[in-house]
């Protein structure tokens, strides 16, 4: 019974005492995080490609 009581009290706490962020604000922040995640992923991919080509060029130069 202890676990069920804990779960019931947790749900009651979430319903009555937690201040929830307005839905429009949650959507806006989600979009901001998604855009920055995509930008960071593209930047990381670009740097990775640049280093890969630099290393390939270096090894080609060494092997010549």
mmCIF file of C-alpha atoms in Angstrom:
data_model
loop_
_atom_site.group_PDB
_atom_site.id
_atom_site.type_symbol
_atom_site.label_atom_id
_atom_site.label_comp_id
_atom_site.label_asym_id
_atom_site.label_seq_id
_atom_site.Cartn_x
_atom_site.Cartn_y
_atom_site.Cartn_z
ATOM 1 C CA UNK A 1 0.000 0.000 0.000
ATOM 2 C CA UNK A 2 2.956 2.342 0.503
ATOM 3 C CA UNK A 3 3.775 2.540 -3.203
ATOM 4 C CA UNK A 4 0.159 3.138 -4.235
ATOM 5 C CA UNK A 5 -0.146 5.875 -1.630
ATOM 6 C CA UNK A 6 3.071 7.461 -2.897
ATOM 7 C CA UNK A 7 1.818 7.402 -6.506
ATOM 8 C CA UNK A 8 -1.549 8.902 -5.540
ATOM 9 C CA UNK A 9 0.101 11.659 -3.518
ATOM 10 C CA UNK A 10 2.521 12.362 -6.374
ATOM 11 C CA UNK A 11 -0.331 12.822 -8.858
ATOM 12 C CA UNK A 12 -2.185 15.051 -6.391
ATOM 13 C CA UNK A 13 0.970 17.136 -5.946
ATOM 14 C CA UNK A 14 1.312 17.503 -9.723
ATOM 15 C CA UNK A 15 -2.323 18.579 -10.085
ATOM 16 C CA UNK A 16 -2.485 21.061 -7.219
ATOM 17 C CA UNK A 17 0.953 22.415 -6.308
ATOM 18 C CA UNK A 18 2.988 22.502 -9.504
ATOM 19 C CA UNK A 19 2.871 25.636 -11.637
ATOM 20 C CA UNK A 20 2.877 24.525 -15.247
ATOM 21 C CA UNK A 21 4.361 26.601 -18.051
ATOM 22 C CA UNK A 22 1.746 27.836 -20.536
ATOM 23 C CA UNK A 23 1.435 25.602 -23.610
ATOM 24 C CA UNK A 24 2.332 28.382 -26.076
ATOM 25 C CA UNK A 25 5.590 29.029 -24.214
ATOM 26 C CA UNK A 26 6.435 25.313 -24.178
ATOM 27 C CA UNK A 27 5.898 25.139 -27.943
ATOM 28 C CA UNK A 28 8.070 28.215 -28.524
ATOM 29 C CA UNK A 29 10.926 26.844 -26.410
ATOM 30 C CA UNK A 30 10.651 23.455 -28.115
ATOM 31 C CA UNK A 31 11.036 25.091 -31.522
ATOM 32 C CA UNK A 32 14.029 27.123 -30.302
ATOM 33 C CA UNK A 33 15.739 24.004 -28.934
ATOM 34 C CA UNK A 34 15.038 22.064 -32.146
ATOM 35 C CA UNK A 35 16.453 24.851 -34.345
ATOM 36 C CA UNK A 36 19.613 25.221 -32.243
ATOM 37 C CA UNK A 37 20.047 21.435 -32.204
ATOM 38 C CA UNK A 38 19.878 21.318 -36.008
ATOM 39 C CA UNK A 39 22.284 24.268 -36.337
ATOM 40 C CA UNK A 40 24.751 22.677 -33.915
ATOM 41 C CA UNK A 41 24.502 19.321 -35.715
ATOM 42 C CA UNK A 42 25.176 20.990 -39.074
ATOM 43 C CA UNK A 43 28.132 22.921 -37.632
ATOM 44 C CA UNK A 44 29.583 19.724 -36.153
ATOM 45 C CA UNK A 45 29.103 17.926 -39.481
ATOM 46 C CA UNK A 46 30.821 20.792 -41.324
ATOM 47 C CA UNK A 47 33.838 20.792 -39.020
ATOM 48 C CA UNK A 48 34.049 16.993 -39.262
ATOM 49 C CA UNK A 49 33.991 17.137 -43.066
ATOM 50 C CA UNK A 50 36.649 19.871 -43.092
ATOM 51 C CA UNK A 51 38.979 17.847 -40.868
ATOM 52 C CA UNK A 52 38.347 14.649 -42.847
ATOM 53 C CA UNK A 53 39.274 16.368 -46.108
ATOM 54 C CA UNK A 54 42.309 18.012 -44.501
ATOM 55 C CA UNK A 55 43.581 14.701 -43.159
ATOM 56 C CA UNK A 56 42.924 12.959 -46.491
ATOM 57 C CA UNK A 57 44.859 15.705 -48.287
ATOM 58 C CA UNK A 58 47.717 15.415 -45.786
ATOM 59 C CA UNK A 59 47.958 11.636 -46.231
ATOM 60 C CA UNK A 60 47.793 11.968 -50.014
ATOM 61 C CA UNK A 61 50.626 14.516 -49.860
ATOM 62 C CA UNK A 62 52.694 12.236 -47.587
ATOM 63 C CA UNK A 63 52.161 9.201 -49.869
ATOM 64 C CA UNK A 64 53.157 11.122 -53.017
#
